[in-house]
GROMACS .gro file of C-alpha atoms in nm:
model
  390
    1UNK     CA    1   0.000   0.000   0.000
    2UNK     CA    2   0.124   0.352  -0.077
    3UNK     CA    3   0.194   0.590   0.209
    4UNK     CA    4  -0.099   0.804   0.093
    5UNK     CA    5  -0.326   0.499   0.101
    6UNK     CA    6  -0.204   0.407   0.448
    7UNK     CA    7  -0.263   0.762   0.572
    8UNK     CA    8  -0.607   0.770   0.413
    9UNK     CA    9  -0.709   0.446   0.584
   10UNK     CA   10  -0.584   0.569   0.922
   11UNK     CA   11  -0.771   0.898   0.886
   12UNK     CA   12  -1.092   0.714   0.792
   13UNK     CA   13  -1.059   0.508   1.110
   14UNK     CA   14  -1.015   0.824   1.315
   15UNK     CA   15  -1.317   0.981   1.147
   16UNK     CA   16  -1.536   0.681   1.234
   17UNK     CA   17  -1.421   0.705   1.597
   18UNK     CA   18  -1.501   1.076   1.595
   19UNK     CA   19  -1.848   1.040   1.441
   20UNK     CA   20  -1.960   0.726   1.622
   21UNK     CA   21  -1.792   0.760   1.962
   22UNK     CA   22  -1.638   1.096   2.049
   23UNK     CA   23  -1.894   1.347   1.920
   24UNK     CA   24  -2.188   1.158   2.080
   25UNK     CA   25  -1.993   1.115   2.406
   26UNK     CA   26  -1.904   1.481   2.451
   27UNK     CA   27  -2.259   1.592   2.376
   28UNK     CA   28  -2.454   1.319   2.557
   29UNK     CA   29  -2.225   1.304   2.863
   30UNK     CA   30  -2.000   1.609   2.834
   31UNK     CA   31  -2.272   1.874   2.815
   32UNK     CA   32  -2.432   2.000   3.137
   33UNK     CA   33  -2.795   2.002   3.029
   34UNK     CA   34  -3.034   2.173   3.013
   35UNK     CA   35  -2.840   2.500   3.002
   36UNK     CA   36  -2.503   2.461   3.177
   37UNK     CA   37  -2.246   2.464   2.900
   38UNK     CA   38  -1.984   2.187   2.880
   39UNK     CA   39  -1.809   2.004   3.161
   40UNK     CA   40  -1.431   2.029   3.196
   41UNK     CA   41  -1.370   1.654   3.213
   42UNK     CA   42  -1.529   1.313   3.171
   43UNK     CA   43  -1.404   1.021   3.381
   44UNK     CA   44  -1.280   0.704   3.215
   45UNK     CA   45  -1.602   0.542   3.342
   46UNK     CA   46  -1.793   0.783   3.110
   47UNK     CA   47  -1.929   0.991   3.398
   48UNK     CA   48  -1.887   1.369   3.392
   49UNK     CA   49  -1.682   1.544   3.660
   50UNK     CA   50  -1.965   1.772   3.763
   51UNK     CA   51  -1.788   1.959   4.041
   52UNK     CA   52  -1.497   2.100   3.842
   53UNK     CA   53  -1.449   2.471   3.800
   54UNK     CA   54  -1.476   2.553   3.431
   55UNK     CA   55  -1.232   2.753   3.221
   56UNK     CA   56  -1.398   2.989   2.979
   57UNK     CA   57  -1.190   2.863   2.685
   58UNK     CA   58  -1.357   2.521   2.703
   59UNK     CA   59  -1.696   2.658   2.598
   60UNK     CA   60  -1.601   2.812   2.260
   61UNK     CA   61  -1.365   2.524   2.190
   62UNK     CA   62  -1.642   2.267   2.235
   63UNK     CA   63  -1.884   2.484   2.039
   64UNK     CA   64  -1.628   2.502   1.759
   65UNK     CA   65  -1.598   2.122   1.755
   66UNK     CA   66  -1.970   2.079   1.696
   67UNK     CA   67  -1.990   2.361   1.442
   68UNK     CA   68  -1.705   2.200   1.249
   69UNK     CA   69  -1.874   1.860   1.279
   70UNK     CA   70  -2.194   2.004   1.135
   71UNK     CA   71  -2.000   2.153   0.845
   72UNK     CA   72  -1.844   1.809   0.783
   73UNK     CA   73  -2.176   1.630   0.774
   74UNK     CA   74  -2.210   1.477   1.122
   75UNK     CA   75  -2.578   1.399   1.167
   76UNK     CA   76  -2.593   1.446   1.544
   77UNK     CA   77  -2.751   1.739   1.729
   78UNK     CA   78  -2.467   1.975   1.641
   79UNK     CA   79  -2.672   2.294   1.612
   80UNK     CA   80  -2.803   2.255   1.965
   81UNK     CA   81  -2.452   2.174   2.090
   82UNK     CA   82  -2.305   2.490   1.936
   83UNK     CA   83  -2.575   2.708   2.089
   84UNK     CA   84  -2.546   2.525   2.420
   85UNK     CA   85  -2.179   2.612   2.456
   86UNK     CA   86  -2.187   2.968   2.325
   87UNK     CA   87  -2.499   3.071   2.518
   88UNK     CA   88  -2.342   2.965   2.847
   89UNK     CA   89  -2.011   3.123   2.747
   90UNK     CA   90  -2.183   3.458   2.690
   91UNK     CA   91  -2.410   3.443   2.993
   92UNK     CA   92  -2.140   3.337   3.241
   93UNK     CA   93  -1.809   3.480   3.120
   94UNK     CA   94  -1.888   3.792   2.918
   95UNK     CA   95  -1.789   4.107   3.103
   96UNK     CA   96  -1.933   4.458   3.089
   97UNK     CA   97  -1.648   4.565   2.861
   98UNK     CA   98  -1.743   4.300   2.602
   99UNK     CA   99  -1.448   4.065   2.665
  100UNK     CA  100  -1.454   3.737   2.856
  101UNK     CA  101  -1.346   3.639   3.204
  102UNK     CA  102  -1.136   3.338   3.288
  103UNK     CA  103  -1.298   3.088   3.526
  104UNK     CA  104  -1.641   2.996   3.665
  105UNK     CA  105  -1.751   2.745   3.924
  106UNK     CA  106  -1.975   2.452   3.838
  107UNK     CA  107  -2.286   2.657   3.916
  108UNK     CA  108  -2.201   2.925   3.664
  109UNK     CA  109  -2.067   3.190   3.900
  110UNK     CA  110  -1.773   3.381   3.753
  111UNK     CA  111  -1.494   3.340   4.009
  112UNK     CA  112  -1.205   3.479   3.806
  113UNK     CA  113  -1.294   3.768   3.574
  114UNK     CA  114  -0.931   3.839   3.481
  115UNK     CA  115  -0.824   3.902   3.123
  116UNK     CA  116  -0.648   3.628   2.929
  117UNK     CA  117  -0.569   3.698   2.563
  118UNK     CA  118  -0.595   3.322   2.500
  119UNK     CA  119  -0.966   3.322   2.592
  120UNK     CA  120  -1.044   3.616   2.361
  121UNK     CA  121  -0.867   3.438   2.075
  122UNK     CA  122  -1.096   3.137   2.115
  123UNK     CA  123  -1.402   3.358   2.135
  124UNK     CA  124  -1.302   3.499   1.796
  125UNK     CA  125  -1.222   3.155   1.655
  126UNK     CA  126  -1.556   3.004   1.756
  127UNK     CA  127  -1.753   3.301   1.623
  128UNK     CA  128  -1.589   3.258   1.281
  129UNK     CA  129  -1.700   2.896   1.260
  130UNK     CA  130  -2.046   2.990   1.389
  131UNK     CA  131  -2.084   3.250   1.114
  132UNK     CA  132  -1.983   2.986   0.861
  133UNK     CA  133  -2.238   2.723   0.963
  134UNK     CA  134  -2.523   2.960   1.061
  135UNK     CA  135  -2.533   3.203   0.767
  136UNK     CA  136  -2.855   3.353   0.901
  137UNK     CA  137  -2.659   3.466   1.210
  138UNK     CA  138  -2.360   3.599   1.017
  139UNK     CA  139  -2.429   3.970   1.075
  140UNK     CA  140  -2.492   3.924   1.447
  141UNK     CA  141  -2.181   3.711   1.497
  142UNK     CA  142  -1.967   3.939   1.281
  143UNK     CA  143  -2.071   4.240   1.490
  144UNK     CA  144  -1.971   4.056   1.806
  145UNK     CA  145  -1.632   3.955   1.663
  146UNK     CA  146  -1.558   4.309   1.544
  147UNK     CA  147  -1.651   4.439   1.888
  148UNK     CA  148  -1.412   4.196   2.062
  149UNK     CA  149  -1.138   4.293   1.820
  150UNK     CA  150  -1.195   4.666   1.868
  151UNK     CA  151  -1.168   4.630   2.247
  152UNK     CA  152  -0.848   4.426   2.217
  153UNK     CA  153  -0.697   4.687   1.988
  154UNK     CA  154  -0.803   4.974   2.213
  155UNK     CA  155  -0.707   4.829   2.551
  156UNK     CA  156  -0.446   4.560   2.491
  157UNK     CA  157  -0.250   4.648   2.177
  158UNK     CA  158   0.127   4.630   2.224
  159UNK     CA  159   0.290   4.963   2.130
  160UNK     CA  160   0.490   4.800   1.848
  161UNK     CA  161   0.310   4.483   1.735
  162UNK     CA  162   0.092   4.212   1.885
  163UNK     CA  163  -0.096   4.223   2.213
  164UNK     CA  164  -0.030   4.261   2.582
  165UNK     CA  165  -0.098   3.997   2.846
  166UNK     CA  166  -0.259   4.253   3.079
  167UNK     CA  167  -0.349   4.619   3.119
  168UNK     CA  168  -0.136   4.769   3.268
  169UNK     CA  169   0.126   4.558   3.086
  170UNK     CA  170   0.309   4.272   3.255
  171UNK     CA  171   0.572   4.019   3.154
  172UNK     CA  172   0.616   3.769   3.011
  173UNK     CA  173   0.452   3.828   2.677
  174UNK     CA  174   0.359   3.492   2.524
  175UNK     CA  175   0.362   3.348   2.174
  176UNK     CA  176   0.091   3.089   2.244
  177UNK     CA  177  -0.217   3.318   2.260
  178UNK     CA  178  -0.091   3.498   1.951
  179UNK     CA  179  -0.087   3.163   1.775
  180UNK     CA  180  -0.456   3.109   1.844
  181UNK     CA  181  -0.535   3.470   1.753
  182UNK     CA  182  -0.352   3.405   1.425
  183UNK     CA  183  -0.568   3.096   1.374
  184UNK     CA  184  -0.882   3.301   1.444
  185UNK     CA  185  -0.778   3.574   1.198
  186UNK     CA  186  -0.719   3.314   0.926
  187UNK     CA  187  -1.067   3.176   0.995
  188UNK     CA  188  -1.230   3.519   0.977
  189UNK     CA  189  -1.050   3.604   0.652
  190UNK     CA  190  -1.248   3.326   0.484
  191UNK     CA  191  -1.579   3.431   0.635
  192UNK     CA  192  -1.542   3.809   0.595
  193UNK     CA  193  -1.288   3.876   0.319
  194UNK     CA  194  -1.344   4.254   0.326
  195UNK     CA  195  -1.300   4.282   0.703
  196UNK     CA  196  -1.001   4.391   0.915
  197UNK     CA  197  -0.866   4.039   0.961
  198UNK     CA  198  -0.622   4.022   0.671
  199UNK     CA  199  -0.384   4.287   0.805
  200UNK     CA  200  -0.387   4.140   1.154
  201UNK     CA  201  -0.311   3.795   1.017
  202UNK     CA  202  -0.008   3.941   0.840
  203UNK     CA  203   0.103   4.126   1.153
  204UNK     CA  204   0.108   3.809   1.362
  205UNK     CA  205   0.285   3.614   1.088
  206UNK     CA  206   0.559   3.878   1.077
  207UNK     CA  207   0.577   3.889   1.457
  208UNK     CA  208   0.628   3.514   1.460
  209UNK     CA  209   0.890   3.518   1.189
  210UNK     CA  210   1.084   3.815   1.329
  211UNK     CA  211   1.054   3.765   1.706
  212UNK     CA  212   0.905   3.432   1.812
  213UNK     CA  213   1.132   3.228   1.586
  214UNK     CA  214   1.499   3.240   1.681
  215UNK     CA  215   1.704   3.377   1.391
  216UNK     CA  216   1.994   3.136   1.450
  217UNK     CA  217   1.830   2.804   1.532
  218UNK     CA  218   1.492   2.845   1.365
  219UNK     CA  219   1.313   2.728   1.680
  220UNK     CA  220   1.010   2.904   1.826
  221UNK     CA  221   1.023   3.040   2.181
  222UNK     CA  222   0.735   3.079   2.426
  223UNK     CA  223   0.810   3.372   2.660
  224UNK     CA  224   0.930   3.729   2.596
  225UNK     CA  225   1.000   4.059   2.767
  226UNK     CA  226   0.808   4.371   2.676
  227UNK     CA  227   1.041   4.444   2.383
  228UNK     CA  228   0.980   4.098   2.234
  229UNK     CA  229   1.321   3.970   2.339
  230UNK     CA  230   1.339   3.621   2.498
  231UNK     CA  231   1.279   3.632   2.872
  232UNK     CA  232   1.601   3.597   3.074
  233UNK     CA  233   1.685   3.265   3.235
  234UNK     CA  234   1.537   2.926   3.162
  235UNK     CA  235   1.191   3.067   3.089
  236UNK     CA  236   1.316   3.238   2.775
  237UNK     CA  237   1.482   2.918   2.656
  238UNK     CA  238   1.167   2.703   2.643
  239UNK     CA  239   1.062   2.560   2.306
  240UNK     CA  240   0.763   2.325   2.288
  241UNK     CA  241   0.760   2.060   2.012
  242UNK     CA  242   0.381   2.082   1.992
  243UNK     CA  243   0.405   2.451   1.918
  244UNK     CA  244   0.685   2.403   1.666
  245UNK     CA  245   0.436   2.182   1.481
  246UNK     CA  246   0.135   2.409   1.537
  247UNK     CA  247   0.315   2.721   1.413
  248UNK     CA  248   0.455   2.519   1.120
  249UNK     CA  249   0.097   2.431   1.025
  250UNK     CA  250  -0.024   2.790   1.052
  251UNK     CA  251   0.273   2.948   0.875
  252UNK     CA  252   0.244   2.696   0.593
  253UNK     CA  253  -0.120   2.789   0.548
  254UNK     CA  254  -0.042   3.161   0.560
  255UNK     CA  255   0.263   3.125   0.335
  256UNK     CA  256   0.060   2.932   0.080
  257UNK     CA  257  -0.216   3.196   0.083
  258UNK     CA  258   0.026   3.488   0.052
  259UNK     CA  259   0.277   3.312  -0.174
  260UNK     CA  260   0.541   3.381   0.091
  261UNK     CA  261   0.819   3.125   0.053
  262UNK     CA  262   1.006   3.256   0.358
  263UNK     CA  263   0.714   3.155   0.579
  264UNK     CA  264   0.708   2.804   0.433
  265UNK     CA  265   1.085   2.772   0.473
  266UNK     CA  266   1.056   2.872   0.839
  267UNK     CA  267   0.766   2.629   0.882
  268UNK     CA  268   0.977   2.347   0.744
  269UNK     CA  269   1.253   2.426   0.993
  270UNK     CA  270   1.003   2.435   1.281
  271UNK     CA  271   0.874   2.095   1.175
  272UNK     CA  272   1.227   1.960   1.146
  273UNK     CA  273   1.304   2.070   1.502
  274UNK     CA  274   0.985   1.917   1.637
  275UNK     CA  275   1.040   1.589   1.459
  276UNK     CA  276   1.416   1.556   1.516
  277UNK     CA  277   1.440   1.667   1.877
  278UNK     CA  278   1.086   1.657   2.014
  279UNK     CA  279   0.992   1.291   1.956
  280UNK     CA  280   1.079   1.047   2.233
  281UNK     CA  281   1.275   0.763   2.068
  282UNK     CA  282   1.131   0.501   2.306
  283UNK     CA  283   0.762   0.597   2.317
  284UNK     CA  284   0.757   0.746   1.962
  285UNK     CA  285   0.549   1.041   2.082
  286UNK     CA  286   0.601   1.417   2.088
  287UNK     CA  287   0.708   1.544   2.430
  288UNK     CA  288   0.620   1.867   2.607
  289UNK     CA  289   0.926   2.091   2.594
  290UNK     CA  290   1.289   2.145   2.499
  291UNK     CA  291   1.552   2.402   2.587
  292UNK     CA  292   1.679   2.626   2.309
  293UNK     CA  293   1.977   2.395   2.255
  294UNK     CA  294   1.713   2.125   2.180
  295UNK     CA  295   1.795   1.922   2.491
  296UNK     CA  296   1.493   1.786   2.679
  297UNK     CA  297   1.326   2.018   2.929
  298UNK     CA  298   1.010   1.813   3.003
  299UNK     CA  299   0.977   1.457   2.869
  300UNK     CA  300   0.609   1.424   2.962
  301UNK     CA  301   0.400   1.346   2.654
  302UNK     CA  302   0.050   1.488   2.623
  303UNK     CA  303  -0.210   1.412   2.362
  304UNK     CA  304  -0.237   1.751   2.193
  305UNK     CA  305   0.118   1.773   2.045
  306UNK     CA  306   0.050   1.452   1.852
  307UNK     CA  307  -0.244   1.619   1.675
  308UNK     CA  308  -0.031   1.922   1.585
  309UNK     CA  309   0.236   1.692   1.444
  310UNK     CA  310  -0.028   1.538   1.218
  311UNK     CA  311  -0.167   1.875   1.105
  312UNK     CA  312   0.176   2.016   1.022
  313UNK     CA  313   0.287   1.702   0.839
  314UNK     CA  314  -0.014   1.686   0.608
  315UNK     CA  315  -0.016   2.059   0.540
  316UNK     CA  316   0.354   2.060   0.453
  317UNK     CA  317   0.297   1.758   0.230
  318UNK     CA  318   0.043   1.967   0.039
  319UNK     CA  319   0.302   2.231  -0.055
  320UNK     CA  320   0.588   1.994  -0.143
  321UNK     CA  321   0.655   1.732  -0.406
  322UNK     CA  322   0.851   1.414  -0.466
  323UNK     CA  323   1.065   1.275  -0.186
  324UNK     CA  324   0.986   1.566   0.046
  325UNK     CA  325   0.614   1.505   0.016
  326UNK     CA  326   0.666   1.133   0.073
  327UNK     CA  327   0.864   1.210   0.390
  328UNK     CA  328   0.592   1.438   0.528
  329UNK     CA  329   0.325   1.178   0.455
  330UNK     CA  330   0.528   0.914   0.633
  331UNK     CA  331   0.562   1.149   0.928
  332UNK     CA  332   0.185   1.201   0.930
  333UNK     CA  333   0.135   0.824   0.957
  334UNK     CA  334   0.377   0.818   1.252
  335UNK     CA  335   0.187   1.105   1.413
  336UNK     CA  336  -0.133   0.900   1.400
  337UNK     CA  337   0.061   0.613   1.554
  338UNK     CA  338   0.165   0.851   1.833
  339UNK     CA  339  -0.195   0.960   1.885
  340UNK     CA  340  -0.342   0.612   1.909
  341UNK     CA  341  -0.216   0.512   2.258
  342UNK     CA  342  -0.392   0.819   2.399
  343UNK     CA  343  -0.722   0.710   2.239
  344UNK     CA  344  -0.698   0.351   2.360
  345UNK     CA  345  -0.941   0.399   2.649
  346UNK     CA  346  -1.182   0.157   2.820
  347UNK     CA  347  -1.481   0.354   2.684
  348UNK     CA  348  -1.452   0.463   2.320
  349UNK     CA  349  -1.478   0.838   2.260
  350UNK     CA  350  -1.258   0.940   2.553
  351UNK     CA  351  -0.882   0.985   2.576
  352UNK     CA  352  -0.589   0.984   2.811
  353UNK     CA  353  -0.399   1.310   2.833
  354UNK     CA  354  -0.057   1.243   2.992
  355UNK     CA  355   0.214   0.982   2.940
  356UNK     CA  356   0.518   1.025   3.167
  357UNK     CA  357   0.862   0.931   3.041
  358UNK     CA  358   0.915   0.663   3.303
  359UNK     CA  359   0.563   0.539   3.380
  360UNK     CA  360   0.247   0.411   3.208
  361UNK     CA  361  -0.020   0.641   3.069
  362UNK     CA  362  -0.188   0.828   3.356
  363UNK     CA  363  -0.539   0.695   3.416
  364UNK     CA  364  -0.737   1.013   3.484
  365UNK     CA  365  -1.045   1.190   3.347
  366UNK     CA  366  -1.034   1.311   2.987
  367UNK     CA  367  -1.010   1.692   2.954
  368UNK     CA  368  -1.265   1.853   2.723
  369UNK     CA  369  -1.015   2.113   2.604
  370UNK     CA  370  -0.827   1.844   2.408
  371UNK     CA  371  -1.125   1.779   2.180
  372UNK     CA  372  -1.055   2.088   1.969
  373UNK     CA  373  -0.706   1.957   1.887
  374UNK     CA  374  -0.839   1.616   1.786
  375UNK     CA  375  -1.123   1.751   1.574
  376UNK     CA  376  -0.896   1.999   1.393
  377UNK     CA  377  -0.639   1.728   1.319
  378UNK     CA  378  -0.888   1.479   1.175
  379UNK     CA  379  -1.061   1.736   0.955
  380UNK     CA  380  -0.732   1.891   0.843
  381UNK     CA  381  -0.596   1.551   0.739
  382UNK     CA  382  -0.920   1.476   0.552
  383UNK     CA  383  -0.917   1.813   0.377
  384UNK     CA  384  -0.556   1.788   0.266
  385UNK     CA  385  -0.600   1.432   0.141
  386UNK     CA  386  -0.905   1.538  -0.057
  387UNK     CA  387  -0.772   1.868  -0.195
  388UNK     CA  388  -0.401   1.815  -0.251
  389UNK     CA  389  -0.291   1.455  -0.231
  390UNK     CA  390  -0.530   1.266  -0.457
   0.00000   0.00000   0.00000
């Protein structure tokens, strides 16, 4: 069988698991009905962890999953699931200034209203997908997204480029929320081509290429001072393989859209770093973090970096040819192999999240926040196989 055929078969298996097991599980069990949003975790016995405090980011992420599932033809109750998550998100977390707080208790009381750029990025990302699948709500959702963006630009814009972590400013500045903002801007570009998103997408791409990515090594850092220099000490040295892959995926998409070869070259280097230094040779899975000399900082493996490995591999395969494409496709197959141990749970539709370097997979409840990574990876692999590799 060709490597493309092997990858296609593996992705079809994942899609069946998603449609038949995971999407029903996280709606039937993972939603706090009638009107309580989504739970943070489901136990490996398929019972929800009802007492957990709930991060605001989980609600738009779960809503996105069901909106994307509806777009891809899942015949479950996806419309109700989308509204279920976003209604609770707005009613519980939305602040008077139009942005979103951080944490609520299980009863829906906002217990941490603090600003987190990461949460606003996911609010924007979920609204883009909502506008796509509910065209009748496009104007309403677009107005909300533009309002969120205007507040971010007014109150949290960095004086040079990008966004602050707080107002008044504090350090470190972080690449990770900018990555999800970048993802949201790319999503809104497709929905609202005449809107303000295009320029912001370009800004974040240039910020990544000029500041987040180290000019010498080509690796992407996580934490920065207020001038966008790496934070002093070990904090400024951290590079996460999962984020090397995730930024490689995004920069490849952006580079392909803008015909920017420099972005694709940098994406290839990010992928190379993730694959060469960030995969545990024993477990064959992507680990959590490296130092900037590519030595291991944290050998714990979590589920989500495996999905980003898959997304980056297939997207890079779509912009390459010959032996290079073959190598990326082979890497995508290995990424699915790395994902599978995390999905090998007693009850289908759940997952394990953490695999220590020197111990078995940790048997603990499945976190809802991981679902977005899984859904994006499966649909991205399907899309690339359909559009570019057939």
